[in-house]
Amino acid sequence: MESEIGGPLFKFVRNILAHFPLFETWDEVWASKELVNWQKEGLTIDRFLKKYAGHGEVKYRFWEEDKKRMTYMSIRFPEEYGNNKIHLKDMIEEKDGVKFSLIMMRQILNTQVESVGENV
């Protein structure tokens, strides 16, 4: 599951933070089925939580080129997806979530921009 979770997790974190800008810190961020589907059911956040709720913890790893080592982080999924509050901090720690998001954004940029890393 580790190989398939990266993209969907990145979209989930990004969409939670972008579409619900009412939180000031990582530890405050939460979602529920009612909040996520306030406008329409079946969008990205809803699909992610429906698919992964109840799954066991996943260890995600990535290579940090500048440190020449693998970094590991834990992704924990909610036991159930309903009108209960699902806190982002319970799924992924802030440090790991920010690092993961930056790595994913860098990978996207590396495939889209030819001059990444070059002096322009």
PDB file of C-alpha atoms in Angstrom:
ATOM      1  CA  MET A   1       0.000   0.000   0.000  1.00  0.00           C
ATOM      2  CA  GLU A   2       2.987   2.309   0.546  1.00  0.00           C
ATOM      3  CA  SER A   3       3.509   2.740  -3.182  1.00  0.00           C
ATOM      4  CA  GLU A   4      -0.086   3.777  -3.850  1.00  0.00           C
ATOM      5  CA  ILE A   5      -0.680   6.104  -0.884  1.00  0.00           C
ATOM      6  CA  GLY A   6       1.686   8.994  -1.728  1.00  0.00           C
ATOM      7  CA  GLY A   7      -0.362  10.884  -4.306  1.00  0.00           C
ATOM      8  CA  PRO A   8      -3.757  10.451  -2.634  1.00  0.00           C
ATOM      9  CA  LEU A   9      -2.349  11.416   0.787  1.00  0.00           C
ATOM     10  CA  PHE A  10      -0.747  14.543  -0.662  1.00  0.00           C
ATOM     11  CA  LYS A  11      -4.050  15.544  -2.309  1.00  0.00           C
ATOM     12  CA  PHE A  12      -5.910  14.850   0.939  1.00  0.00           C
ATOM     13  CA  VAL A  13      -3.594  17.050   3.046  1.00  0.00           C
ATOM     14  CA  ARG A  14      -3.501  19.784   0.415  1.00  0.00           C
ATOM     15  CA  ASN A  15      -7.277  19.848  -0.014  1.00  0.00           C
ATOM     16  CA  ILE A  16      -7.992  19.815   3.719  1.00  0.00           C
ATOM     17  CA  LEU A  17      -5.687  22.807   4.228  1.00  0.00           C
ATOM     18  CA  ALA A  18      -6.837  24.670   1.108  1.00  0.00           C
ATOM     19  CA  HIS A  19     -10.587  24.160   1.342  1.00  0.00           C
ATOM     20  CA  PHE A  20     -10.974  24.542   5.092  1.00  0.00           C
ATOM     21  CA  PRO A  21      -8.715  27.495   5.994  1.00  0.00           C
ATOM     22  CA  LEU A  22     -10.375  27.939   9.375  1.00  0.00           C
ATOM     23  CA  PHE A  23      -7.580  26.283  11.336  1.00  0.00           C
ATOM     24  CA  GLU A  24      -4.480  28.073  12.596  1.00  0.00           C
ATOM     25  CA  THR A  25      -2.255  25.133  13.548  1.00  0.00           C
ATOM     26  CA  TRP A  26      -1.730  21.571  12.337  1.00  0.00           C
ATOM     27  CA  ASP A  27      -3.007  20.189  15.632  1.00  0.00           C
ATOM     28  CA  GLU A  28      -6.358  21.973  15.193  1.00  0.00           C
ATOM     29  CA  VAL A  29      -7.111  20.581  11.717  1.00  0.00           C
ATOM     30  CA  TRP A  30      -9.954  18.069  11.620  1.00  0.00           C
ATOM     31  CA  ALA A  31     -12.542  16.765   9.187  1.00  0.00           C
ATOM     32  CA  SER A  32     -15.798  14.870   9.442  1.00  0.00           C
ATOM     33  CA  LYS A  33     -18.107  13.382   6.857  1.00  0.00           C
ATOM     34  CA  GLU A  34     -20.569  16.236   7.346  1.00  0.00           C
ATOM     35  CA  LEU A  35     -17.892  18.935   6.949  1.00  0.00           C
ATOM     36  CA  VAL A  36     -16.221  17.272   3.955  1.00  0.00           C
ATOM     37  CA  ASN A  37     -19.513  16.772   2.101  1.00  0.00           C
ATOM     38  CA  TRP A  38     -21.126  20.115   2.940  1.00  0.00           C
ATOM     39  CA  GLN A  39     -21.480  20.911  -0.761  1.00  0.00           C
ATOM     40  CA  LYS A  40     -21.208  17.606  -2.615  1.00  0.00           C
ATOM     41  CA  GLU A  41     -20.364  14.015  -1.726  1.00  0.00           C
ATOM     42  CA  GLY A  42     -17.695  11.973  -3.482  1.00  0.00           C
ATOM     43  CA  LEU A  43     -14.977  14.564  -3.969  1.00  0.00           C
ATOM     44  CA  THR A  44     -11.264  14.006  -3.249  1.00  0.00           C
ATOM     45  CA  ILE A  45     -11.277  14.226   0.563  1.00  0.00           C
ATOM     46  CA  ASP A  46     -14.407  12.086   0.845  1.00  0.00           C
ATOM     47  CA  ARG A  47     -13.039   9.431  -1.532  1.00  0.00           C
ATOM     48  CA  PHE A  48      -9.742   9.260   0.364  1.00  0.00           C
ATOM     49  CA  LEU A  49     -11.394   8.814   3.757  1.00  0.00           C
ATOM     50  CA  LYS A  50     -13.897   6.256   2.434  1.00  0.00           C
ATOM     51  CA  LYS A  51     -11.109   4.217   0.850  1.00  0.00           C
ATOM     52  CA  TYR A  52      -8.589   4.240   3.699  1.00  0.00           C
ATOM     53  CA  ALA A  53     -10.706   4.405   6.888  1.00  0.00           C
ATOM     54  CA  GLY A  54     -10.165   1.254   8.908  1.00  0.00           C
ATOM     55  CA  HIS A  55      -6.785   0.419   7.319  1.00  0.00           C
ATOM     56  CA  GLY A  56      -3.808  -0.286   9.516  1.00  0.00           C
ATOM     57  CA  GLU A  57      -0.819   1.981   9.948  1.00  0.00           C
ATOM     58  CA  VAL A  58       1.482   2.390   6.949  1.00  0.00           C
ATOM     59  CA  LYS A  59       5.190   3.142   7.159  1.00  0.00           C
ATOM     60  CA  TYR A  60       6.102   5.504   4.336  1.00  0.00           C
ATOM     61  CA  ARG A  61       9.717   6.054   3.374  1.00  0.00           C
ATOM     62  CA  PHE A  62      11.569   8.376   1.074  1.00  0.00           C
ATOM     63  CA  TRP A  63      15.150   9.094   0.147  1.00  0.00           C
ATOM     64  CA  GLU A  64      16.638  12.390   1.315  1.00  0.00           C
ATOM     65  CA  GLU A  65      19.376  13.103  -1.183  1.00  0.00           C
ATOM     66  CA  ASP A  66      21.050  15.893   0.796  1.00  0.00           C
ATOM     67  CA  LYS A  67      21.302  13.696   3.923  1.00  0.00           C
ATOM     68  CA  LYS A  68      22.036  10.486   1.987  1.00  0.00           C
ATOM     69  CA  ARG A  69      19.556   8.470   4.029  1.00  0.00           C
ATOM     70  CA  MET A  70      16.048   7.078   4.063  1.00  0.00           C
ATOM     71  CA  THR A  71      13.475   8.861   6.198  1.00  0.00           C
ATOM     72  CA  TYR A  72      10.528   6.942   7.575  1.00  0.00           C
ATOM     73  CA  MET A  73       7.179   8.234   8.745  1.00  0.00           C
ATOM     74  CA  SER A  74       3.987   6.639   9.972  1.00  0.00           C
ATOM     75  CA  ILE A  75       0.586   7.230   8.426  1.00  0.00           C
ATOM     76  CA  ARG A  76      -2.345   6.210  10.595  1.00  0.00           C
ATOM     77  CA  PHE A  77      -5.846   6.024   9.201  1.00  0.00           C
ATOM     78  CA  PRO A  78      -9.053   6.709  11.106  1.00  0.00           C
ATOM     79  CA  GLU A  79     -10.865   3.651  12.411  1.00  0.00           C
ATOM     80  CA  GLU A  80     -14.109   4.905  10.933  1.00  0.00           C
ATOM     81  CA  TYR A  81     -15.299   7.711   8.697  1.00  0.00           C
ATOM     82  CA  GLY A  82     -18.534   9.261   9.852  1.00  0.00           C
ATOM     83  CA  ASN A  83     -19.528  12.384  11.696  1.00  0.00           C
ATOM     84  CA  ASN A  84     -16.715  11.888  14.199  1.00  0.00           C
ATOM     85  CA  LYS A  85     -13.823  14.363  14.092  1.00  0.00           C
ATOM     86  CA  ILE A  86     -10.800  12.986  12.269  1.00  0.00           C
ATOM     87  CA  HIS A  87      -7.767  15.006  13.343  1.00  0.00           C
ATOM     88  CA  LEU A  88      -4.922  15.441  10.881  1.00  0.00           C
ATOM     89  CA  LYS A  89      -2.403  15.212  13.759  1.00  0.00           C
ATOM     90  CA  ASP A  90      -3.688  11.699  14.520  1.00  0.00           C
ATOM     91  CA  MET A  91      -3.065  10.614  10.933  1.00  0.00           C
ATOM     92  CA  ILE A  92       0.354  12.161  10.397  1.00  0.00           C
ATOM     93  CA  GLU A  93       2.565  14.286  12.638  1.00  0.00           C
ATOM     94  CA  GLU A  94       3.119  17.897  11.582  1.00  0.00           C
ATOM     95  CA  LYS A  95       6.866  17.519  10.976  1.00  0.00           C
ATOM     96  CA  ASP A  96       6.323  14.433   8.827  1.00  0.00           C
ATOM     97  CA  GLY A  97       3.326  15.937   7.032  1.00  0.00           C
ATOM     98  CA  VAL A  98       5.171  19.109   6.070  1.00  0.00           C
ATOM     99  CA  LYS A  99       8.285  17.196   4.978  1.00  0.00           C
ATOM    100  CA  PHE A 100       6.155  14.730   2.998  1.00  0.00           C
ATOM    101  CA  SER A 101       4.273  17.580   1.280  1.00  0.00           C
ATOM    102  CA  LEU A 102       7.487  19.380   0.348  1.00  0.00           C
ATOM    103  CA  ILE A 103       8.990  16.199  -1.098  1.00  0.00           C
ATOM    104  CA  MET A 104       5.841  15.516  -3.132  1.00  0.00           C
ATOM    105  CA  MET A 105       5.790  19.107  -4.451  1.00  0.00           C
ATOM    106  CA  ARG A 106       9.456  18.841  -5.387  1.00  0.00           C
ATOM    107  CA  GLN A 107       8.809  15.599  -7.297  1.00  0.00           C
ATOM    108  CA  ILE A 108       5.979  17.285  -9.189  1.00  0.00           C
ATOM    109  CA  LEU A 109       8.158  20.283 -10.031  1.00  0.00           C
ATOM    110  CA  ASN A 110      10.970  18.008 -11.191  1.00  0.00           C
ATOM    111  CA  THR A 111       8.640  16.468 -13.771  1.00  0.00           C
ATOM    112  CA  GLN A 112       7.181  19.797 -14.916  1.00  0.00           C
ATOM    113  CA  VAL A 113      10.057  22.280 -14.930  1.00  0.00           C
ATOM    114  CA  GLU A 114      13.238  21.697 -16.893  1.00  0.00           C
ATOM    115  CA  SER A 115      15.432  24.189 -15.034  1.00  0.00           C
ATOM    116  CA  VAL A 116      14.918  23.080 -11.420  1.00  0.00           C
ATOM    117  CA  GLY A 117      18.236  23.362  -9.651  1.00  0.00           C
ATOM    118  CA  GLU A 118      19.844  25.509 -12.347  1.00  0.00           C
ATOM    119  CA  ASN A 119      20.743  29.164 -11.864  1.00  0.00           C
ATOM    120  CA  VAL A 120      18.347  31.158 -13.977  1.00  0.00           C
TER     121      VAL A 120
END
